[in-house]
Amino acid sequence: MNSARTRLAITELTATLTTDFDVPTLLHSIAVHARDCFDAVSAVVILCDPRQPAGMQIVAESLRDGGSADPRLHITGPGLSSARDGAVTMIADLAAGRDTTWPQYRRQALAAGLRSVRAFPVVALRMPLGSVVVHLDEPWGAARPNDFGQLLADLTAIAASTGRVEGRRASTGETVEAVLHGTAVIAAAVGVLAEYFDLDIAVAARQRLVKLARAYDVTPTAHAQAICEAQDASPWDPGATGILHGPPELAPPRHINS
């Protein structure tokens, strides 16, 4: 692993935590840094969601080259075990050893070209909330230390238990509920932007959402909500509301003699 890259990642994430940050956007950044720094095929953040059949929901993900992955690989097997038990769960090499734990997960992971996995628990106030799940296409080896992955999971826990400065939530459970909702809203808005501007849904559309939110001086979740409302109000042309574009430029100030 590149130590300079991991230091920059930690610096960026901890600096974000000192601001009025947007939780779903921060969790996406955590997934991106996990994938980049571990040179992984994929990295996802999953949170416990009793409304889902598997009890887990992917709230942030970063995939190599914007590819796709079977979500069952993240919310079953090691990822699920880590999220429920609050402990690091690992398989150093899926193709080696006689361990028969999670047989169905192992078959699916090997079929997808994966070789190893680490799941780092997200725990706040001794309550397991989820995990950060990282998959590689090679054996894990000794060059990828667990401490960086656990640090990312701990930052996830801090984000979930702290929330935003404005209107801090009374409990971690309420914050998790808000993150689950915000993730769904952002995903819907990214889909609207991707279709409207014919963008890559994994990267370009999300970047456009973040830039629009900055231009309007709101959080990405808040602007995503506005985009979804625009889609509901004008499904044939959500851009007609103007919310899919940047705010109009302010008129220049009038001259003192005018």
PDB file of N, CA, C and O in Angstrom, residues 90-153:
ATOM      1  N   MET A  90     -12.242 -12.146   7.631  1.00  0.00           N
ATOM      2  CA  MET A  90     -11.305 -12.163   6.502  1.00  0.00           C
ATOM      3  C   MET A  90     -11.180 -13.541   5.878  1.00  0.00           C
ATOM      4  O   MET A  90     -11.395 -14.560   6.537  1.00  0.00           O
ATOM      5  N   ILE A  91     -10.863 -13.527   4.605  1.00  0.00           N
ATOM      6  CA  ILE A  91     -10.427 -14.725   3.892  1.00  0.00           C
ATOM      7  C   ILE A  91      -9.198 -14.306   3.090  1.00  0.00           C
ATOM      8  O   ILE A  91      -9.296 -13.514   2.154  1.00  0.00           O
ATOM      9  N   ALA A  92      -8.037 -14.836   3.463  1.00  0.00           N
ATOM     10  CA  ALA A  92      -6.785 -14.410   2.834  1.00  0.00           C
ATOM     11  C   ALA A  92      -6.687 -14.874   1.391  1.00  0.00           C
ATOM     12  O   ALA A  92      -6.127 -14.178   0.542  1.00  0.00           O
ATOM     13  N   ASP A  93      -7.226 -16.055   1.097  1.00  0.00           N
ATOM     14  CA  ASP A  93      -7.199 -16.575  -0.271  1.00  0.00           C
ATOM     15  C   ASP A  93      -8.361 -17.548  -0.439  1.00  0.00           C
ATOM     16  O   ASP A  93      -8.376 -18.629   0.148  1.00  0.00           O
ATOM     17  N   LEU A  94      -9.329 -17.150  -1.226  1.00  0.00           N
ATOM     18  CA  LEU A  94     -10.517 -17.977  -1.435  1.00  0.00           C
ATOM     19  C   LEU A  94     -10.191 -19.301  -2.128  1.00  0.00           C
ATOM     20  O   LEU A  94     -10.942 -20.268  -2.008  1.00  0.00           O
ATOM     21  N   ALA A  95      -9.086 -19.332  -2.855  1.00  0.00           N
ATOM     22  CA  ALA A  95      -8.735 -20.527  -3.614  1.00  0.00           C
ATOM     23  C   ALA A  95      -7.855 -21.486  -2.827  1.00  0.00           C
ATOM     24  O   ALA A  95      -7.475 -22.537  -3.335  1.00  0.00           O
ATOM     25  N   ALA A  96      -7.521 -21.138  -1.600  1.00  0.00           N
ATOM     26  CA  ALA A  96      -6.623 -21.977  -0.808  1.00  0.00           C
ATOM     27  C   ALA A  96      -7.295 -22.399   0.490  1.00  0.00           C
ATOM     28  O   ALA A  96      -8.264 -21.782   0.942  1.00  0.00           O
ATOM     29  N   GLY A  97      -6.779 -23.425   1.107  1.00  0.00           N
ATOM     30  CA  GLY A  97      -7.254 -23.860   2.408  1.00  0.00           C
ATOM     31  C   GLY A  97      -8.479 -24.737   2.335  1.00  0.00           C
ATOM     32  O   GLY A  97      -9.127 -24.881   1.294  1.00  0.00           O
ATOM     33  N   ARG A  98      -8.808 -25.306   3.484  1.00  0.00           N
ATOM     34  CA  ARG A  98      -9.935 -26.235   3.551  1.00  0.00           C
ATOM     35  C   ARG A  98     -11.095 -25.663   4.362  1.00  0.00           C
ATOM     36  O   ARG A  98     -12.003 -26.407   4.741  1.00  0.00           O
ATOM     37  N   ASP A  99     -11.056 -24.389   4.637  1.00  0.00           N
ATOM     38  CA  ASP A  99     -12.140 -23.751   5.397  1.00  0.00           C
ATOM     39  C   ASP A  99     -13.438 -23.847   4.591  1.00  0.00           C
ATOM     40  O   ASP A  99     -13.485 -23.470   3.419  1.00  0.00           O
ATOM     41  N   THR A 100     -14.475 -24.338   5.225  1.00  0.00           N
ATOM     42  CA  THR A 100     -15.756 -24.505   4.541  1.00  0.00           C
ATOM     43  C   THR A 100     -16.791 -23.466   4.967  1.00  0.00           C
ATOM     44  O   THR A 100     -17.979 -23.611   4.658  1.00  0.00           O
ATOM     45  N   THR A 101     -16.344 -22.423   5.679  1.00  0.00           N
ATOM     46  CA  THR A 101     -17.273 -21.376   6.104  1.00  0.00           C
ATOM     47  C   THR A 101     -17.832 -20.648   4.892  1.00  0.00           C
ATOM     48  O   THR A 101     -17.125 -20.396   3.918  1.00  0.00           O
ATOM     49  N   TRP A 102     -19.115 -20.286   4.929  1.00  0.00           N
ATOM     50  CA  TRP A 102     -19.787 -19.543   3.868  1.00  0.00           C
ATOM     51  C   TRP A 102     -19.589 -20.206   2.487  1.00  0.00           C
ATOM     52  O   TRP A 102     -19.078 -19.581   1.546  1.00  0.00           O
ATOM     53  N   PRO A 103     -19.972 -21.454   2.307  1.00  0.00           N
ATOM     54  CA  PRO A 103     -19.709 -22.146   1.030  1.00  0.00           C
ATOM     55  C   PRO A 103     -20.352 -21.480  -0.177  1.00  0.00           C
ATOM     56  O   PRO A 103     -19.724 -21.391  -1.243  1.00  0.00           O
ATOM     57  N   GLN A 104     -21.601 -21.025  -0.044  1.00  0.00           N
ATOM     58  CA  GLN A 104     -22.264 -20.396  -1.185  1.00  0.00           C
ATOM     59  C   GLN A 104     -21.573 -19.095  -1.554  1.00  0.00           C
ATOM     60  O   GLN A 104     -21.337 -18.816  -2.742  1.00  0.00           O
ATOM     61  N   TYR A 105     -21.218 -18.285  -0.541  1.00  0.00           N
ATOM     62  CA  TYR A 105     -20.492 -17.046  -0.806  1.00  0.00           C
ATOM     63  C   TYR A 105     -19.183 -17.353  -1.530  1.00  0.00           C
ATOM     64  O   TYR A 105     -18.820 -16.671  -2.495  1.00  0.00           O
ATOM     65  N   ARG A 106     -18.444 -18.355  -1.054  1.00  0.00           N
ATOM     66  CA  ARG A 106     -17.151 -18.688  -1.664  1.00  0.00           C
ATOM     67  C   ARG A 106     -17.313 -19.049  -3.136  1.00  0.00           C
ATOM     68  O   ARG A 106     -16.524 -18.614  -3.975  1.00  0.00           O
ATOM     69  N   ARG A 107     -18.317 -19.862  -3.452  1.00  0.00           N
ATOM     70  CA  ARG A 107     -18.521 -20.245  -4.852  1.00  0.00           C
ATOM     71  C   ARG A 107     -18.824 -19.025  -5.707  1.00  0.00           C
ATOM     72  O   ARG A 107     -18.284 -18.874  -6.815  1.00  0.00           O
ATOM     73  N   GLN A 108     -19.687 -18.140  -5.217  1.00  0.00           N
ATOM     74  CA  GLN A 108     -20.047 -16.949  -5.995  1.00  0.00           C
ATOM     75  C   GLN A 108     -18.857 -16.005  -6.147  1.00  0.00           C
ATOM     76  O   GLN A 108     -18.654 -15.432  -7.225  1.00  0.00           O
ATOM     77  N   ALA A 109     -18.070 -15.852  -5.090  1.00  0.00           N
ATOM     78  CA  ALA A 109     -16.919 -14.948  -5.151  1.00  0.00           C
ATOM     79  C   ALA A 109     -15.865 -15.462  -6.126  1.00  0.00           C
ATOM     80  O   ALA A 109     -15.322 -14.696  -6.942  1.00  0.00           O
ATOM     81  N   LEU A 110     -15.565 -16.749  -6.057  1.00  0.00           N
ATOM     82  CA  LEU A 110     -14.583 -17.323  -6.989  1.00  0.00           C
ATOM     83  C   LEU A 110     -15.078 -17.236  -8.420  1.00  0.00           C
ATOM     84  O   LEU A 110     -14.305 -16.943  -9.344  1.00  0.00           O
ATOM     85  N   ALA A 111     -16.368 -17.462  -8.631  1.00  0.00           N
ATOM     86  CA  ALA A 111     -16.927 -17.370  -9.978  1.00  0.00           C
ATOM     87  C   ALA A 111     -16.839 -15.955 -10.518  1.00  0.00           C
ATOM     88  O   ALA A 111     -16.758 -15.745 -11.734  1.00  0.00           O
ATOM     89  N   ALA A 112     -16.837 -14.970  -9.624  1.00  0.00           N
ATOM     90  CA  ALA A 112     -16.733 -13.565 -10.031  1.00  0.00           C
ATOM     91  C   ALA A 112     -15.285 -13.121 -10.192  1.00  0.00           C
ATOM     92  O   ALA A 112     -15.026 -11.938 -10.476  1.00  0.00           O
ATOM     93  N   GLY A 113     -14.331 -14.026 -10.012  1.00  0.00           N
ATOM     94  CA  GLY A 113     -12.924 -13.694 -10.191  1.00  0.00           C
ATOM     95  C   GLY A 113     -12.270 -13.087  -8.973  1.00  0.00           C
ATOM     96  O   GLY A 113     -11.188 -12.491  -9.076  1.00  0.00           O
ATOM     97  N   LEU A 114     -12.875 -13.223  -7.795  1.00  0.00           N
ATOM     98  CA  LEU A 114     -12.321 -12.658  -6.572  1.00  0.00           C
ATOM     99  C   LEU A 114     -11.459 -13.686  -5.861  1.00  0.00           C
ATOM    100  O   LEU A 114     -11.684 -14.897  -5.973  1.00  0.00           O
ATOM    101  N   ARG A 115     -10.458 -13.206  -5.097  1.00  0.00           N
ATOM    102  CA  ARG A 115      -9.542 -14.122  -4.415  1.00  0.00           C
ATOM    103  C   ARG A 115      -9.471 -13.892  -2.917  1.00  0.00           C
ATOM    104  O   ARG A 115      -9.070 -14.794  -2.175  1.00  0.00           O
ATOM    105  N   SER A 116      -9.799 -12.690  -2.440  1.00  0.00           N
ATOM    106  CA  SER A 116      -9.694 -12.442  -1.003  1.00  0.00           C
ATOM    107  C   SER A 116     -10.642 -11.329  -0.591  1.00  0.00           C
ATOM    108  O   SER A 116     -11.128 -10.560  -1.428  1.00  0.00           O
ATOM    109  N   VAL A 117     -10.899 -11.261   0.720  1.00  0.00           N
ATOM    110  CA  VAL A 117     -11.844 -10.275   1.235  1.00  0.00           C
ATOM    111  C   VAL A 117     -11.476  -9.912   2.667  1.00  0.00           C
ATOM    112  O   VAL A 117     -10.951 -10.730   3.425  1.00  0.00           O
ATOM    113  N   ARG A 118     -11.736  -8.666   3.028  1.00  0.00           N
ATOM    114  CA  ARG A 118     -11.673  -8.198   4.411  1.00  0.00           C
ATOM    115  C   ARG A 118     -12.945  -7.409   4.668  1.00  0.00           C
ATOM    116  O   ARG A 118     -13.381  -6.607   3.830  1.00  0.00           O
ATOM    117  N   ALA A 119     -13.566  -7.637   5.825  1.00  0.00           N
ATOM    118  CA  ALA A 119     -14.732  -6.867   6.247  1.00  0.00           C
ATOM    119  C   ALA A 119     -14.415  -6.260   7.603  1.00  0.00           C
ATOM    120  O   ALA A 119     -14.131  -6.985   8.571  1.00  0.00           O
ATOM    121  N   PHE A 120     -14.438  -4.936   7.674  1.00  0.00           N
ATOM    122  CA  PHE A 120     -14.071  -4.211   8.880  1.00  0.00           C
ATOM    123  C   PHE A 120     -15.346  -3.689   9.553  1.00  0.00           C
ATOM    124  O   PHE A 120     -16.124  -2.964   8.920  1.00  0.00           O
ATOM    125  N   PRO A 121     -15.572  -4.023  10.820  1.00  0.00           N
ATOM    126  CA  PRO A 121     -16.852  -3.689  11.463  1.00  0.00           C
ATOM    127  C   PRO A 121     -17.008  -2.201  11.753  1.00  0.00           C
ATOM    128  O   PRO A 121     -16.061  -1.521  12.143  1.00  0.00           O
ATOM    129  N   VAL A 122     -18.230  -1.729  11.549  1.00  0.00           N
ATOM    130  CA  VAL A 122     -18.613  -0.368  11.922  1.00  0.00           C
ATOM    131  C   VAL A 122     -19.387  -0.483  13.236  1.00  0.00           C
ATOM    132  O   VAL A 122     -20.491  -1.032  13.268  1.00  0.00           O
ATOM    133  N   VAL A 123     -18.784   0.000  14.315  1.00  0.00           N
ATOM    134  CA  VAL A 123     -19.367  -0.149  15.647  1.00  0.00           C
ATOM    135  C   VAL A 123     -19.377   1.210  16.331  1.00  0.00           C
ATOM    136  O   VAL A 123     -18.364   1.916  16.350  1.00  0.00           O
ATOM    137  N   ALA A 124     -20.526   1.590  16.901  1.00  0.00           N
ATOM    138  CA  ALA A 124     -20.643   2.846  17.656  1.00  0.00           C
ATOM    139  C   ALA A 124     -21.307   2.555  18.990  1.00  0.00           C
ATOM    140  O   ALA A 124     -22.364   1.901  19.027  1.00  0.00           O
ATOM    141  N   LEU A 125     -20.682   3.020  20.063  1.00  0.00           N
ATOM    142  CA  LEU A 125     -21.223   2.789  21.409  1.00  0.00           C
ATOM    143  C   LEU A 125     -21.516   1.310  21.633  1.00  0.00           C
ATOM    144  O   LEU A 125     -22.543   0.922  22.187  1.00  0.00           O
ATOM    145  N   ARG A 126     -20.575   0.464  21.160  1.00  0.00           N
ATOM    146  CA  ARG A 126     -20.645  -0.991  21.287  1.00  0.00           C
ATOM    147  C   ARG A 126     -21.794  -1.619  20.500  1.00  0.00           C
ATOM    148  O   ARG A 126     -22.091  -2.801  20.668  1.00  0.00           O
ATOM    149  N   MET A 127     -22.429  -0.851  19.645  1.00  0.00           N
ATOM    150  CA  MET A 127     -23.536  -1.369  18.842  1.00  0.00           C
ATOM    151  C   MET A 127     -23.073  -1.572  17.399  1.00  0.00           C
ATOM    152  O   MET A 127     -22.699  -0.608  16.726  1.00  0.00           O
ATOM    153  N   PRO A 128     -23.062  -2.813  16.879  1.00  0.00           N
ATOM    154  CA  PRO A 128     -22.684  -3.044  15.472  1.00  0.00           C
ATOM    155  C   PRO A 128     -23.677  -2.360  14.536  1.00  0.00           C
ATOM    156  O   PRO A 128     -24.888  -2.519  14.678  1.00  0.00           O
ATOM    157  N   LEU A 129     -23.143  -1.585  13.605  1.00  0.00           N
ATOM    158  CA  LEU A 129     -23.983  -0.850  12.653  1.00  0.00           C
ATOM    159  C   LEU A 129     -23.853  -1.375  11.236  1.00  0.00           C
ATOM    160  O   LEU A 129     -24.761  -1.209  10.428  1.00  0.00           O
ATOM    161  N   GLY A 130     -22.718  -1.979  10.913  1.00  0.00           N
ATOM    162  CA  GLY A 130     -22.481  -2.426   9.549  1.00  0.00           C
ATOM    163  C   GLY A 130     -21.025  -2.799   9.377  1.00  0.00           C
ATOM    164  O   GLY A 130     -20.334  -3.159  10.345  1.00  0.00           O
ATOM    165  N   SER A 131     -20.517  -2.677   8.158  1.00  0.00           N
ATOM    166  CA  SER A 131     -19.107  -2.971   7.909  1.00  0.00           C
ATOM    167  C   SER A 131     -18.650  -2.339   6.605  1.00  0.00           C
ATOM    168  O   SER A 131     -19.462  -1.958   5.756  1.00  0.00           O
ATOM    169  N   VAL A 132     -17.330  -2.217   6.474  1.00  0.00           N
ATOM    170  CA  VAL A 132     -16.681  -1.804   5.235  1.00  0.00           C
ATOM    171  C   VAL A 132     -16.081  -3.063   4.619  1.00  0.00           C
ATOM    172  O   VAL A 132     -15.221  -3.704   5.224  1.00  0.00           O
ATOM    173  N   VAL A 133     -16.570  -3.442   3.435  1.00  0.00           N
ATOM    174  CA  VAL A 133     -16.212  -4.725   2.819  1.00  0.00           C
ATOM    175  C   VAL A 133     -15.325  -4.472   1.599  1.00  0.00           C
ATOM    176  O   VAL A 133     -15.715  -3.719   0.693  1.00  0.00           O
ATOM    177  N   VAL A 134     -14.146  -5.094   1.581  1.00  0.00           N
ATOM    178  CA  VAL A 134     -13.172  -4.876   0.512  1.00  0.00           C
ATOM    179  C   VAL A 134     -12.844  -6.214  -0.147  1.00  0.00           C
ATOM    180  O   VAL A 134     -12.473  -7.173   0.533  1.00  0.00           O
ATOM    181  N   HIS A 135     -12.978  -6.292  -1.473  1.00  0.00           N
ATOM    182  CA  HIS A 135     -12.664  -7.502  -2.236  1.00  0.00           C
ATOM    183  C   HIS A 135     -11.476  -7.245  -3.159  1.00  0.00           C
ATOM    184  O   HIS A 135     -11.404  -6.200  -3.816  1.00  0.00           O
ATOM    185  N   LEU A 136     -10.583  -8.230  -3.238  1.00  0.00           N
ATOM    186  CA  LEU A 136      -9.434  -8.183  -4.150  1.00  0.00           C
ATOM    187  C   LEU A 136      -9.533  -9.308  -5.171  1.00  0.00           C
ATOM    188  O   LEU A 136     -10.218 -10.312  -4.938  1.00  0.00           O
ATOM    189  N   ASP A 137      -8.799  -9.161  -6.275  1.00  0.00           N
ATOM    190  CA  ASP A 137      -8.713 -10.237  -7.257  1.00  0.00           C
ATOM    191  C   ASP A 137      -7.387 -10.979  -7.137  1.00  0.00           C
ATOM    192  O   ASP A 137      -6.946 -11.649  -8.073  1.00  0.00           O
ATOM    193  N   GLU A 138      -6.746 -10.867  -5.986  1.00  0.00           N
ATOM    194  CA  GLU A 138      -5.508 -11.570  -5.681  1.00  0.00           C
ATOM    195  C   GLU A 138      -5.492 -11.881  -4.183  1.00  0.00           C
ATOM    196  O   GLU A 138      -6.268 -11.282  -3.430  1.00  0.00           O
ATOM    197  N   PRO A 139      -4.653 -12.797  -3.718  1.00  0.00           N
ATOM    198  CA  PRO A 139      -4.563 -13.045  -2.280  1.00  0.00           C
ATOM    199  C   PRO A 139      -4.243 -11.758  -1.529  1.00  0.00           C
ATOM    200  O   PRO A 139      -3.537 -10.884  -2.044  1.00  0.00           O
ATOM    201  N   TRP A 140      -4.739 -11.647  -0.297  1.00  0.00           N
ATOM    202  CA  TRP A 140      -4.601 -10.406   0.450  1.00  0.00           C
ATOM    203  C   TRP A 140      -3.139 -10.076   0.737  1.00  0.00           C
ATOM    204  O   TRP A 140      -2.703  -8.946   0.570  1.00  0.00           O
ATOM    205  N   GLY A 141      -2.362 -11.045   1.172  1.00  0.00           N
ATOM    206  CA  GLY A 141      -0.948 -10.818   1.439  1.00  0.00           C
ATOM    207  C   GLY A 141      -0.718 -10.028   2.712  1.00  0.00           C
ATOM    208  O   GLY A 141      -1.638  -9.723   3.478  1.00  0.00           O
ATOM    209  N   ALA A 142       0.546  -9.660   2.930  1.00  0.00           N
ATOM    210  CA  ALA A 142       0.935  -8.963   4.159  1.00  0.00           C
ATOM    211  C   ALA A 142       1.132  -7.469   3.959  1.00  0.00           C
ATOM    212  O   ALA A 142       1.409  -6.744   4.917  1.00  0.00           O
ATOM    213  N   ALA A 143       1.001  -6.985   2.726  1.00  0.00           N
ATOM    214  CA  ALA A 143       1.289  -5.579   2.445  1.00  0.00           C
ATOM    215  C   ALA A 143       0.082  -4.673   2.653  1.00  0.00           C
ATOM    216  O   ALA A 143       0.191  -3.462   2.503  1.00  0.00           O
ATOM    217  N   ARG A 144      -1.055  -5.261   2.999  1.00  0.00           N
ATOM    218  CA  ARG A 144      -2.276  -4.470   3.197  1.00  0.00           C
ATOM    219  C   ARG A 144      -2.701  -4.601   4.656  1.00  0.00           C
ATOM    220  O   ARG A 144      -3.402  -5.536   5.037  1.00  0.00           O
ATOM    221  N   PRO A 145      -2.295  -3.675   5.489  1.00  0.00           N
ATOM    222  CA  PRO A 145      -2.575  -3.791   6.929  1.00  0.00           C
ATOM    223  C   PRO A 145      -4.042  -3.560   7.258  1.00  0.00           C
ATOM    224  O   PRO A 145      -4.732  -2.778   6.615  1.00  0.00           O
ATOM    225  N   ASN A 146      -4.498  -4.244   8.292  1.00  0.00           N
ATOM    226  CA  ASN A 146      -5.879  -4.103   8.728  1.00  0.00           C
ATOM    227  C   ASN A 146      -6.176  -2.752   9.349  1.00  0.00           C
ATOM    228  O   ASN A 146      -7.322  -2.304   9.341  1.00  0.00           O
ATOM    229  N   ASP A 147      -5.155  -2.095   9.913  1.00  0.00           N
ATOM    230  CA  ASP A 147      -5.437  -0.881  10.685  1.00  0.00           C
ATOM    231  C   ASP A 147      -6.043   0.224   9.828  1.00  0.00           C
ATOM    232  O   ASP A 147      -6.905   0.975  10.301  1.00  0.00           O
ATOM    233  N   PHE A 148      -5.645   0.339   8.556  1.00  0.00           N
ATOM    234  CA  PHE A 148      -6.217   1.380   7.700  1.00  0.00           C
ATOM    235  C   PHE A 148      -7.691   1.083   7.431  1.00  0.00           C
ATOM    236  O   PHE A 148      -8.544   1.975   7.500  1.00  0.00           O
ATOM    237  N   GLY A 149      -8.005  -0.177   7.135  1.00  0.00           N
ATOM    238  CA  GLY A 149      -9.397  -0.536   6.900  1.00  0.00           C
ATOM    239  C   GLY A 149     -10.261  -0.310   8.126  1.00  0.00           C
ATOM    240  O   GLY A 149     -11.384   0.193   8.018  1.00  0.00           O
ATOM    241  N   GLN A 150      -9.728  -0.649   9.313  1.00  0.00           N
ATOM    242  CA  GLN A 150     -10.513  -0.439  10.523  1.00  0.00           C
ATOM    243  C   GLN A 150     -10.676   1.048  10.822  1.00  0.00           C
ATOM    244  O   GLN A 150     -11.716   1.480  11.345  1.00  0.00           O
ATOM    245  N   LEU A 151      -9.657   1.839  10.481  1.00  0.00           N
ATOM    246  CA  LEU A 151      -9.779   3.282  10.658  1.00  0.00           C
ATOM    247  C   LEU A 151     -10.917   3.831   9.799  1.00  0.00           C
ATOM    248  O   LEU A 151     -11.715   4.666  10.258  1.00  0.00           O
ATOM    249  N   LEU A 152     -11.022   3.357   8.561  1.00  0.00           N
ATOM    250  CA  LEU A 152     -12.124   3.795   7.703  1.00  0.00           C
ATOM    251  C   LEU A 152     -13.470   3.383   8.295  1.00  0.00           C
ATOM    252  O   LEU A 152     -14.441   4.148   8.251  1.00  0.00           O
ATOM    253  N   ALA A 153     -13.538   2.176   8.856  1.00  0.00           N
ATOM    254  CA  ALA A 153     -14.782   1.731   9.486  1.00  0.00           C
ATOM    255  C   ALA A 153     -15.107   2.583  10.703  1.00  0.00           C
ATOM    256  O   ALA A 153     -16.268   2.921  10.950  1.00  0.00           O
TER     257      ALA A 153
END
